[in-house]
mmCIF file of C-alpha atoms in Angstrom:
data_model
loop_
_atom_site.group_PDB
_atom_site.id
_atom_site.type_symbol
_atom_site.label_atom_id
_atom_site.label_comp_id
_atom_site.label_asym_id
_atom_site.label_seq_id
_atom_site.Cartn_x
_atom_site.Cartn_y
_atom_site.Cartn_z
ATOM 1 C CA UNK A 769 22.667 -38.082 -54.825
ATOM 2 C CA UNK A 770 26.539 -38.447 -55.553
ATOM 3 C CA UNK A 771 28.037 -39.324 -52.386
ATOM 4 C CA UNK A 772 31.090 -37.902 -53.286
ATOM 5 C CA UNK A 773 29.814 -34.819 -54.674
ATOM 6 C CA UNK A 774 27.573 -34.663 -50.670
ATOM 7 C CA UNK A 775 31.281 -35.019 -49.077
ATOM 8 C CA UNK A 776 33.401 -31.893 -51.521
ATOM 9 C CA UNK A 777 29.944 -29.802 -50.087
ATOM 10 C CA UNK A 778 31.597 -31.304 -46.681
ATOM 11 C CA UNK A 779 34.687 -30.133 -47.402
ATOM 12 C CA UNK A 780 34.202 -26.909 -48.995
ATOM 13 C CA UNK A 781 32.062 -25.979 -45.258
ATOM 14 C CA UNK A 782 34.758 -26.751 -43.932
ATOM 15 C CA UNK A 783 37.254 -24.027 -45.695
ATOM 16 C CA UNK A 784 34.033 -21.616 -45.164
ATOM 17 C CA UNK A 785 33.762 -22.173 -41.419
ATOM 18 C CA UNK A 786 37.887 -22.196 -41.030
ATOM 19 C CA UNK A 787 37.718 -19.015 -42.651
ATOM 20 C CA UNK A 788 35.279 -17.362 -40.471
ATOM 21 C CA UNK A 789 37.127 -18.719 -37.444
ATOM 22 C CA UNK A 790 39.849 -17.024 -37.793
ATOM 23 C CA UNK A 791 38.352 -13.648 -38.777
ATOM 24 C CA UNK A 792 36.637 -13.851 -35.582
ATOM 25 C CA UNK A 793 39.989 -14.786 -33.485
ATOM 26 C CA UNK A 794 41.554 -12.005 -35.032
ATOM 27 C CA UNK A 795 38.953 -8.830 -34.314
ATOM 28 C CA UNK A 796 38.240 -10.351 -30.959
ATOM 29 C CA UNK A 797 41.980 -10.199 -30.016
ATOM 30 C CA UNK A 798 43.077 -13.581 -29.603
ATOM 31 C CA UNK A 799 45.394 -13.826 -32.258
ATOM 32 C CA UNK A 800 47.292 -11.310 -34.596
ATOM 33 C CA UNK A 801 46.253 -11.338 -37.866
ATOM 34 C CA UNK A 802 48.725 -13.319 -40.102
ATOM 35 C CA UNK A 803 51.305 -11.139 -42.788
ATOM 36 C CA UNK A 804 49.445 -10.549 -45.889
ATOM 37 C CA UNK A 805 52.737 -11.234 -47.167
ATOM 38 C CA UNK A 806 53.166 -14.541 -45.298
ATOM 39 C CA UNK A 807 51.748 -18.166 -46.779
ATOM 40 C CA UNK A 808 49.956 -18.624 -43.534
ATOM 41 C CA UNK A 809 48.096 -15.517 -44.638
ATOM 42 C CA UNK A 810 47.740 -16.955 -48.228
ATOM 43 C CA UNK A 811 46.649 -20.492 -46.811
ATOM 44 C CA UNK A 812 43.889 -18.925 -44.846
ATOM 45 C CA UNK A 813 42.151 -16.549 -47.851
ATOM 46 C CA UNK A 814 42.230 -19.898 -49.933
ATOM 47 C CA UNK A 815 39.409 -21.516 -47.420
ATOM 48 C CA UNK A 816 37.416 -18.467 -49.427
ATOM 49 C CA UNK A 817 37.318 -20.610 -52.303
ATOM 50 C CA UNK A 818 34.978 -23.220 -50.806
ATOM 51 C CA UNK A 819 32.498 -21.178 -52.219
ATOM 52 C CA UNK A 820 33.625 -21.208 -55.323
ATOM 53 C CA UNK A 821 33.427 -25.387 -54.722
ATOM 54 C CA UNK A 822 29.602 -25.039 -53.797
ATOM 55 C CA UNK A 823 29.523 -22.797 -57.811
ATOM 56 C CA UNK A 824 30.920 -25.649 -59.071
ATOM 57 C CA UNK A 825 28.780 -28.572 -57.885
ATOM 58 C CA UNK A 826 26.009 -26.193 -58.450
ATOM 59 C CA UNK A 827 26.790 -25.558 -62.159
ATOM 60 C CA UNK A 828 27.923 -29.480 -62.721
ATOM 61 C CA UNK A 829 24.338 -30.661 -61.504
ATOM 62 C CA UNK A 830 22.213 -27.629 -63.536
ATOM 63 C CA UNK A 831 22.159 -29.697 -66.628
ATOM 64 C CA UNK A 832 20.380 -32.383 -65.052
ATOM 65 C CA UNK A 833 18.386 -30.150 -62.847
ATOM 66 C CA UNK A 834 16.589 -28.484 -65.554
ATOM 67 C CA UNK A 835 16.078 -31.989 -67.750
ATOM 68 C CA UNK A 836 14.669 -33.461 -64.876
ATOM 69 C CA UNK A 837 12.553 -30.205 -64.377
ATOM 70 C CA UNK A 838 11.062 -30.315 -68.339
ATOM 71 C CA UNK A 839 10.790 -26.851 -68.235
ATOM 72 C CA UNK A 840 12.734 -23.411 -67.745
ATOM 73 C CA UNK A 841 9.385 -22.093 -65.173
ATOM 74 C CA UNK A 842 9.328 -25.529 -63.353
ATOM 75 C CA UNK A 843 13.108 -25.286 -62.842
ATOM 76 C CA UNK A 844 13.389 -22.155 -61.727
ATOM 77 C CA UNK A 845 10.399 -22.520 -59.628
ATOM 78 C CA UNK A 846 12.705 -26.001 -58.378
ATOM 79 C CA UNK A 847 15.221 -23.597 -57.520
ATOM 80 C CA UNK A 848 13.869 -21.196 -55.844
ATOM 81 C CA UNK A 849 11.944 -23.810 -53.193
ATOM 82 C CA UNK A 850 15.477 -25.470 -52.809
ATOM 83 C CA UNK A 851 16.993 -21.491 -52.024
ATOM 84 C CA UNK A 852 14.798 -20.193 -49.715
ATOM 85 C CA UNK A 853 13.024 -21.701 -46.882
ATOM 86 C CA UNK A 854 15.892 -21.565 -45.116
ATOM 87 C CA UNK A 855 17.079 -17.960 -46.067
ATOM 88 C CA UNK A 856 13.839 -16.968 -45.615
ATOM 89 C CA UNK A 857 13.836 -17.851 -41.811
ATOM 90 C CA UNK A 858 17.416 -15.942 -41.624
ATOM 91 C CA UNK A 859 16.023 -13.078 -43.014
ATOM 92 C CA UNK A 860 13.010 -12.216 -40.865
ATOM 93 C CA UNK A 861 14.896 -13.436 -38.004
ATOM 94 C CA UNK A 862 17.642 -10.349 -38.976
ATOM 95 C CA UNK A 863 14.807 -7.998 -40.556
ATOM 96 C CA UNK A 864 13.093 -8.566 -36.829
ATOM 97 C CA UNK A 865 16.128 -8.637 -34.320
ATOM 98 C CA UNK A 866 18.271 -6.789 -36.454
ATOM 99 C CA UNK A 867 16.815 -3.324 -35.459
ATOM 100 C CA UNK A 868 16.107 -4.467 -31.677
ATOM 101 C CA UNK A 869 20.075 -5.090 -31.109
ATOM 102 C CA UNK A 870 21.504 -2.593 -33.256
ATOM 103 C CA UNK A 871 22.958 -4.850 -36.107
ATOM 104 C CA UNK A 872 25.178 -3.432 -37.909
ATOM 105 C CA UNK A 873 23.232 -0.376 -40.728
ATOM 106 C CA UNK A 874 20.084 -2.068 -39.317
ATOM 107 C CA UNK A 875 20.693 0.280 -36.374
ATOM 108 C CA UNK A 876 18.468 3.518 -36.582
ATOM 109 C CA UNK A 877 17.083 2.858 -40.048
ATOM 110 C CA UNK A 878 14.472 4.890 -41.092
ATOM 111 C CA UNK A 879 11.283 2.886 -41.988
ATOM 112 C CA UNK A 880 11.285 3.603 -45.765
ATOM 113 C CA UNK A 881 14.843 2.536 -45.772
ATOM 114 C CA UNK A 882 14.160 -0.388 -43.691
ATOM 115 C CA UNK A 883 10.977 -1.355 -46.173
ATOM 116 C CA UNK A 884 14.061 -0.867 -49.212
ATOM 117 C CA UNK A 885 16.572 -3.152 -47.845
ATOM 118 C CA UNK A 886 13.725 -5.731 -46.701
ATOM 119 C CA UNK A 887 12.819 -6.801 -50.696
ATOM 120 C CA UNK A 888 15.903 -5.578 -51.737
ATOM 121 C CA UNK A 889 17.510 -8.429 -49.373
ATOM 122 C CA UNK A 890 14.585 -10.818 -50.063
ATOM 123 C CA UNK A 891 15.274 -10.393 -53.774
ATOM 124 C CA UNK A 892 18.564 -11.517 -53.033
ATOM 125 C CA UNK A 893 19.924 -8.831 -55.318
ATOM 126 C CA UNK A 894 22.580 -7.725 -52.824
ATOM 127 C CA UNK A 895 26.182 -9.730 -53.865
ATOM 128 C CA UNK A 896 25.503 -8.751 -57.965
ATOM 129 C CA UNK A 897 24.417 -5.723 -57.312
ATOM 130 C CA UNK A 898 26.141 -3.157 -54.672
ATOM 131 C CA UNK A 899 23.350 -2.886 -52.240
ATOM 132 C CA UNK A 900 23.427 -3.538 -48.791
ATOM 133 C CA UNK A 901 23.017 -7.014 -47.688
ATOM 134 C CA UNK A 902 22.017 -8.273 -43.730
ATOM 135 C CA UNK A 903 23.154 -11.922 -44.275
ATOM 136 C CA UNK A 904 26.644 -11.361 -45.477
ATOM 137 C CA UNK A 905 27.166 -15.031 -46.922
ATOM 138 C CA UNK A 906 23.854 -14.047 -48.379
ATOM 139 C CA UNK A 907 26.114 -12.748 -51.933
ATOM 140 C CA UNK A 908 26.310 -16.130 -52.351
ATOM 141 C CA UNK A 909 22.969 -17.339 -52.957
ATOM 142 C CA UNK A 910 22.933 -14.226 -55.339
ATOM 143 C CA UNK A 911 25.477 -15.773 -57.544
ATOM 144 C CA UNK A 912 23.270 -19.010 -57.464
ATOM 145 C CA UNK A 913 19.950 -17.415 -58.221
ATOM 146 C CA UNK A 914 21.538 -15.120 -61.310
ATOM 147 C CA UNK A 915 23.155 -17.946 -61.842
ATOM 148 C CA UNK A 916 20.093 -20.528 -62.154
ATOM 149 C CA UNK A 917 18.441 -17.807 -64.177
ATOM 150 C CA UNK A 918 21.317 -17.047 -66.835
ATOM 151 C CA UNK A 919 21.683 -20.963 -67.270
ATOM 152 C CA UNK A 920 17.683 -21.426 -67.494
ATOM 153 C CA UNK A 921 17.576 -19.047 -69.781
ATOM 154 C CA UNK A 922 20.462 -20.136 -72.062
ATOM 155 C CA UNK A 923 19.185 -23.917 -72.101
ATOM 156 C CA UNK A 924 15.726 -22.948 -72.683
ATOM 157 C CA UNK A 925 16.062 -20.853 -75.646
ATOM 158 C CA UNK A 926 18.969 -22.879 -77.094
ATOM 159 C CA UNK A 927 16.652 -26.055 -77.014
ATOM 160 C CA UNK A 928 13.823 -24.307 -78.947
ATOM 161 C CA UNK A 929 16.237 -22.232 -81.092
ATOM 162 C CA UNK A 930 15.085 -24.125 -84.043
ATOM 163 C CA UNK A 931 11.220 -23.287 -83.153
ATOM 164 C CA UNK A 932 11.271 -19.488 -83.137
ATOM 165 C CA UNK A 933 13.584 -16.738 -84.143
ATOM 166 C CA UNK A 934 12.612 -15.179 -80.571
ATOM 167 C CA UNK A 935 14.699 -17.985 -78.658
ATOM 168 C CA UNK A 936 17.295 -17.645 -80.528
ATOM 169 C CA UNK A 937 17.341 -13.644 -79.759
ATOM 170 C CA UNK A 938 16.612 -14.821 -75.992
ATOM 171 C CA UNK A 939 19.324 -17.208 -76.361
ATOM 172 C CA UNK A 940 21.894 -14.391 -77.324
ATOM 173 C CA UNK A 941 20.707 -11.673 -74.679
ATOM 174 C CA UNK A 942 20.824 -14.705 -71.872
ATOM 175 C CA UNK A 943 24.974 -15.443 -73.003
ATOM 176 C CA UNK A 944 25.658 -11.721 -73.511
ATOM 177 C CA UNK A 945 24.133 -11.295 -70.243
ATOM 178 C CA UNK A 946 26.146 -14.250 -68.720
ATOM 179 C CA UNK A 947 29.396 -12.805 -70.088
ATOM 180 C CA UNK A 948 28.677 -8.821 -68.422
ATOM 181 C CA UNK A 949 27.826 -10.928 -64.875
ATOM 182 C CA UNK A 950 31.027 -13.087 -65.047
ATOM 183 C CA UNK A 951 32.865 -9.567 -66.030
ATOM 184 C CA UNK A 952 31.730 -7.723 -63.219
ATOM 185 C CA UNK A 953 31.434 -10.689 -60.384
ATOM 186 C CA UNK A 954 34.526 -12.634 -61.648
ATOM 187 C CA UNK A 955 33.899 -16.009 -59.229
ATOM 188 C CA UNK A 956 30.866 -16.679 -61.147
ATOM 189 C CA UNK A 957 33.243 -18.147 -63.789
ATOM 190 C CA UNK A 958 33.134 -21.057 -61.204
ATOM 191 C CA UNK A 959 29.539 -22.291 -62.528
ATOM 192 C CA UNK A 960 30.894 -22.387 -66.150
ATOM 193 C CA UNK A 961 34.136 -24.953 -64.761
ATOM 194 C CA UNK A 962 30.757 -27.422 -63.784
ATOM 195 C CA UNK A 963 28.769 -26.907 -66.282
ATOM 196 C CA UNK A 964 32.282 -27.731 -68.614
ATOM 197 C CA UNK A 965 33.025 -30.802 -66.594
ATOM 198 C CA UNK A 966 29.486 -31.968 -66.942
ATOM 199 C CA UNK A 967 29.622 -32.000 -70.592
ATOM 200 C CA UNK A 968 33.244 -32.617 -70.911
ATOM 201 C CA UNK A 969 32.690 -36.011 -68.645
ATOM 202 C CA UNK A 970 32.053 -38.904 -71.243
ATOM 203 C CA UNK A 971 34.353 -37.550 -73.756
ATOM 204 C CA UNK A 972 37.611 -37.705 -70.915
ATOM 205 C CA UNK A 973 36.186 -40.902 -69.399
ATOM 206 C CA UNK A 974 35.635 -42.270 -73.186
ATOM 207 C CA UNK A 975 39.511 -41.263 -74.162
ATOM 208 C CA UNK A 976 41.447 -40.939 -71.762
ATOM 209 C CA UNK A 977 42.814 -42.550 -69.151
ATOM 210 C CA UNK A 978 43.240 -40.168 -65.753
ATOM 211 C CA UNK A 979 42.791 -42.691 -63.135
ATOM 212 C CA UNK A 980 47.189 -43.219 -63.097
ATOM 213 C CA UNK A 981 48.312 -40.241 -60.709
ATOM 214 C CA UNK A 982 44.873 -38.800 -60.222
ATOM 215 C CA UNK A 983 44.975 -38.116 -56.828
ATOM 216 C CA UNK A 984 48.161 -36.378 -56.606
ATOM 217 C CA UNK A 985 47.203 -33.983 -59.929
ATOM 218 C CA UNK A 986 43.734 -33.767 -58.399
ATOM 219 C CA UNK A 987 45.300 -32.341 -55.106
ATOM 220 C CA UNK A 988 47.707 -30.791 -56.615
ATOM 221 C CA UNK A 989 44.879 -28.572 -58.969
ATOM 222 C CA UNK A 990 42.714 -28.262 -55.837
ATOM 223 C CA UNK A 991 45.749 -26.370 -54.066
ATOM 224 C CA UNK A 992 47.083 -24.213 -57.271
ATOM 225 C CA UNK A 993 43.215 -23.175 -57.957
ATOM 226 C CA UNK A 994 42.955 -22.212 -53.991
ATOM 227 C CA UNK A 995 46.137 -20.194 -53.535
ATOM 228 C CA UNK A 996 45.614 -18.327 -57.226
ATOM 229 C CA UNK A 997 42.021 -17.069 -55.859
ATOM 230 C CA UNK A 998 43.369 -16.138 -52.349
ATOM 231 C CA UNK A 999 46.223 -14.472 -54.910
ATOM 232 C CA UNK A 1000 44.014 -12.725 -56.745
ATOM 233 C CA UNK A 1001 41.822 -11.336 -53.757
ATOM 234 C CA UNK A 1002 38.646 -12.829 -55.337
ATOM 235 C CA UNK A 1003 38.756 -9.693 -58.071
ATOM 236 C CA UNK A 1004 40.983 -10.069 -60.668
ATOM 237 C CA UNK A 1005 39.436 -11.691 -63.408
ATOM 238 C CA UNK A 1006 42.731 -13.269 -64.808
ATOM 239 C CA UNK A 1007 43.662 -14.911 -62.085
ATOM 240 C CA UNK A 1008 40.240 -16.455 -61.582
ATOM 241 C CA UNK A 1009 40.210 -17.029 -64.492
ATOM 242 C CA UNK A 1010 43.473 -19.277 -64.549
ATOM 243 C CA UNK A 1011 42.138 -20.679 -61.442
ATOM 244 C CA UNK A 1012 39.169 -21.879 -62.312
ATOM 245 C CA UNK A 1013 41.264 -23.756 -65.204
ATOM 246 C CA UNK A 1014 43.023 -25.743 -62.503
ATOM 247 C CA UNK A 1015 39.362 -26.159 -60.688
ATOM 248 C CA UNK A 1016 38.393 -27.627 -64.288
ATOM 249 C CA UNK A 1017 40.719 -30.298 -64.114
ATOM 250 C CA UNK A 1018 40.338 -31.297 -60.815
ATOM 251 C CA UNK A 1019 36.623 -31.248 -61.341
ATOM 252 C CA UNK A 1020 37.192 -33.971 -64.157
ATOM 253 C CA UNK A 1021 39.923 -35.786 -61.744
ATOM 254 C CA UNK A 1022 37.368 -35.682 -59.228
ATOM 255 C CA UNK A 1023 34.327 -36.985 -61.188
ATOM 256 C CA UNK A 1024 35.708 -39.313 -63.454
ATOM 257 C CA UNK A 1025 38.038 -41.248 -60.873
ATOM 258 C CA UNK A 1026 37.634 -43.807 -58.087
ATOM 259 C CA UNK A 1027 40.719 -42.294 -56.319
ATOM 260 C CA UNK A 1028 42.320 -41.348 -52.790
ATOM 261 C CA UNK A 1029 40.513 -37.853 -52.663
ATOM 262 C CA UNK A 1030 37.023 -39.720 -53.686
ATOM 263 C CA UNK A 1031 37.601 -42.003 -51.051
ATOM 264 C CA UNK A 1032 37.868 -39.534 -48.512
ATOM 265 C CA UNK A 1033 34.983 -37.778 -49.908
ATOM 266 C CA UNK A 1034 32.964 -40.420 -49.274
ATOM 267 C CA UNK A 1035 33.696 -40.685 -45.831
ATOM 268 C CA UNK A 1036 30.104 -40.558 -43.761
ATOM 269 C CA UNK A 1037 31.136 -37.546 -41.443
ATOM 270 C CA UNK A 1038 32.323 -35.743 -44.564
ATOM 271 C CA UNK A 1039 29.008 -37.073 -46.505
ATOM 272 C CA UNK A 1040 26.673 -36.064 -43.155
ATOM 273 C CA UNK A 1041 27.964 -32.334 -43.038
ATOM 274 C CA UNK A 1042 27.225 -31.747 -47.118
ATOM 275 C CA UNK A 1043 23.758 -32.767 -46.733
ATOM 276 C CA UNK A 1044 23.226 -30.245 -44.478
ATOM 277 C CA UNK A 1045 25.890 -27.729 -45.541
ATOM 278 C CA UNK A 1046 23.796 -25.421 -47.100
ATOM 279 C CA UNK A 1047 22.068 -24.705 -43.660
ATOM 280 C CA UNK A 1048 25.417 -24.882 -42.057
ATOM 281 C CA UNK A 1049 26.222 -21.732 -44.709
ATOM 282 C CA UNK A 1050 23.699 -19.757 -43.692
ATOM 283 C CA UNK A 1051 23.424 -20.192 -40.047
ATOM 284 C CA UNK A 1052 27.209 -20.565 -38.501
ATOM 285 C CA UNK A 1053 27.881 -16.943 -39.021
ATOM 286 C CA UNK A 1054 24.599 -16.176 -36.929
ATOM 287 C CA UNK A 1055 25.880 -18.589 -34.026
ATOM 288 C CA UNK A 1056 29.252 -16.951 -34.494
ATOM 289 C CA UNK A 1057 27.728 -13.558 -33.551
ATOM 290 C CA UNK A 1058 26.650 -14.067 -29.703
ATOM 291 C CA UNK A 1059 29.313 -16.815 -29.543
ATOM 292 C CA UNK A 1060 31.859 -13.929 -29.920
ATOM 293 C CA UNK A 1061 30.051 -11.249 -28.008
ATOM 294 C CA UNK A 1062 29.900 -14.321 -24.906
ATOM 295 C CA UNK A 1063 33.783 -15.160 -25.171
ATOM 296 C CA UNK A 1064 35.138 -11.433 -25.911
ATOM 297 C CA UNK A 1065 34.127 -11.143 -22.027
ATOM 298 C CA UNK A 1066 35.613 -13.837 -20.754
ATOM 299 C CA UNK A 1067 38.968 -12.368 -19.844
ATOM 300 C CA UNK A 1068 40.834 -15.534 -19.180
ATOM 301 C CA UNK A 1069 40.448 -16.807 -22.463
ATOM 302 C CA UNK A 1070 43.061 -13.944 -23.577
ATOM 303 C CA UNK A 1071 46.134 -15.541 -21.914
ATOM 304 C CA UNK A 1072 45.227 -18.839 -23.608
ATOM 305 C CA UNK A 1073 45.359 -18.125 -27.417
ATOM 306 C CA UNK A 1074 44.827 -21.667 -28.589
ATOM 307 C CA UNK A 1075 42.475 -22.095 -25.752
ATOM 308 C CA UNK A 1076 40.065 -19.710 -26.648
ATOM 309 C CA UNK A 1077 40.452 -19.695 -30.612
ATOM 310 C CA UNK A 1078 39.675 -23.935 -30.344
ATOM 311 C CA UNK A 1079 37.110 -23.525 -27.729
ATOM 312 C CA UNK A 1080 34.938 -20.650 -29.967
ATOM 313 C CA UNK A 1081 35.683 -22.860 -33.101
ATOM 314 C CA UNK A 1082 34.595 -26.294 -31.234
ATOM 315 C CA UNK A 1083 31.544 -24.905 -29.976
ATOM 316 C CA UNK A 1084 30.214 -22.613 -32.543
ATOM 317 C CA UNK A 1085 30.445 -25.940 -35.048
ATOM 318 C CA UNK A 1086 28.961 -28.172 -32.971
ATOM 319 C CA UNK A 1087 25.211 -25.877 -32.265
ATOM 320 C CA UNK A 1088 25.944 -24.625 -35.966
ATOM 321 C CA UNK A 1089 26.261 -28.219 -36.239
ATOM 322 C CA UNK A 1090 22.981 -29.286 -34.311
ATOM 323 C CA UNK A 1091 20.917 -26.053 -35.765
ATOM 324 C CA UNK A 1092 21.440 -27.322 -39.217
ATOM 325 C CA UNK A 1093 19.822 -30.583 -38.582
ATOM 326 C CA UNK A 1094 16.793 -29.152 -37.523
ATOM 327 C CA UNK A 1095 16.882 -26.491 -39.768
ATOM 328 C CA UNK A 1096 17.439 -29.608 -42.630
ATOM 329 C CA UNK A 1097 15.095 -32.085 -41.584
ATOM 330 C CA UNK A 1098 12.520 -29.046 -40.532
ATOM 331 C CA UNK A 1099 12.629 -26.294 -42.714
ATOM 332 C CA UNK A 1100 14.714 -27.330 -45.893
ATOM 333 C CA UNK A 1101 13.162 -30.745 -46.348
ATOM 334 C CA UNK A 1102 10.601 -31.474 -44.229
ATOM 335 C CA UNK A 1103 8.357 -27.760 -45.131
ATOM 336 C CA UNK A 1104 9.647 -27.991 -49.072
ATOM 337 C CA UNK A 1105 8.528 -32.059 -49.233
ATOM 338 C CA UNK A 1106 5.469 -32.069 -47.289
ATOM 339 C CA UNK A 1107 4.168 -28.423 -48.877
ATOM 340 C CA UNK A 1108 6.005 -27.114 -51.120
ATOM 341 C CA UNK A 1109 6.697 -29.739 -53.442
ATOM 342 C CA UNK A 1110 3.338 -30.597 -53.221
ATOM 343 C CA UNK A 1111 1.698 -27.311 -53.712
ATOM 344 C CA UNK A 1112 4.389 -27.235 -57.310
ATOM 345 C CA UNK A 1113 3.182 -31.160 -57.773
ATOM 346 C CA UNK A 1114 -0.484 -29.465 -58.190
ATOM 347 C CA UNK A 1115 0.428 -26.910 -60.009
ATOM 348 C CA UNK A 1116 2.589 -28.989 -62.821
ATOM 349 C CA UNK A 1117 -0.500 -31.637 -63.223
ATOM 350 C CA UNK A 1118 -2.670 -27.927 -63.836
ATOM 351 C CA UNK A 1119 -0.300 -27.130 -66.688
ATOM 352 C CA UNK A 1120 -0.230 -30.622 -68.077
ATOM 353 C CA UNK A 1121 -3.684 -30.990 -67.700
ATOM 354 C CA UNK A 1122 -6.365 -30.314 -70.748
#
């Protein structure tokens, strides 16, 4: 895996984490929310675009992933194996403990509603569809799985377009569904940014010398992208589309050059954080939930605003980091590599056999 891409994942998770620290601090009463008209508020809301950076990376890597899988079904199975192990552990935790501790809408839930929401959340429908969500950040996984499905269909059907008319029909249907998906869920456009960066990378490298001022331009485009998304409220399609153009320029500059920004992303600690970023992304809100409850009962911290926020952020980060390492080693990669990938390998051999 490209170290700078992993470092970019680490940077993205820091953005998301900082936003959730701000959210916890304001709802706990440790600080007053920033004015919505202030620059500080716009900058903080721009941190939510860490998710868009994940989407760009997913789009950029999607082509190589499906080519390596050598088939739509294998590609989709590989993506499910990538997404589900960590998610499933937390899904079972939420639906086991949620009703017991009265977590959000799981409090006093009926059996029929429990079964319905268990399976709709299991299949990652909330996010793409307006269904109550149990894991707050799983909406991003809903987008990602929808992208994997639609992209896999588009790629496979387009590749086989000369072999049958059915493939052409499937391609047109999948392409139309993709446009509908982006129209109703505009943030999904950043998957296309990653795809565009992948396909135009050879042309850019061959025909343009983007080394000059590349660090300045990359930082500027990233900052404009974050600010445009913040202003859009992550809902306005026009603003998001413009932001995606700056996201594309940032992505191309980042991929095609060895510059200051790329060297920052190659820093070991950021790469290590990027390695566990998926587990960290899902786990850190689970850590923050009890931490916030504990810190709210420490009355002495209310007199020391920055102390309380710093302590909460520091302890939550360290705890999330350590739990993510465990999840990464034993669930995200350990369990997958020892069991699931072995099963899939046997399945693939069976399909390839006589």
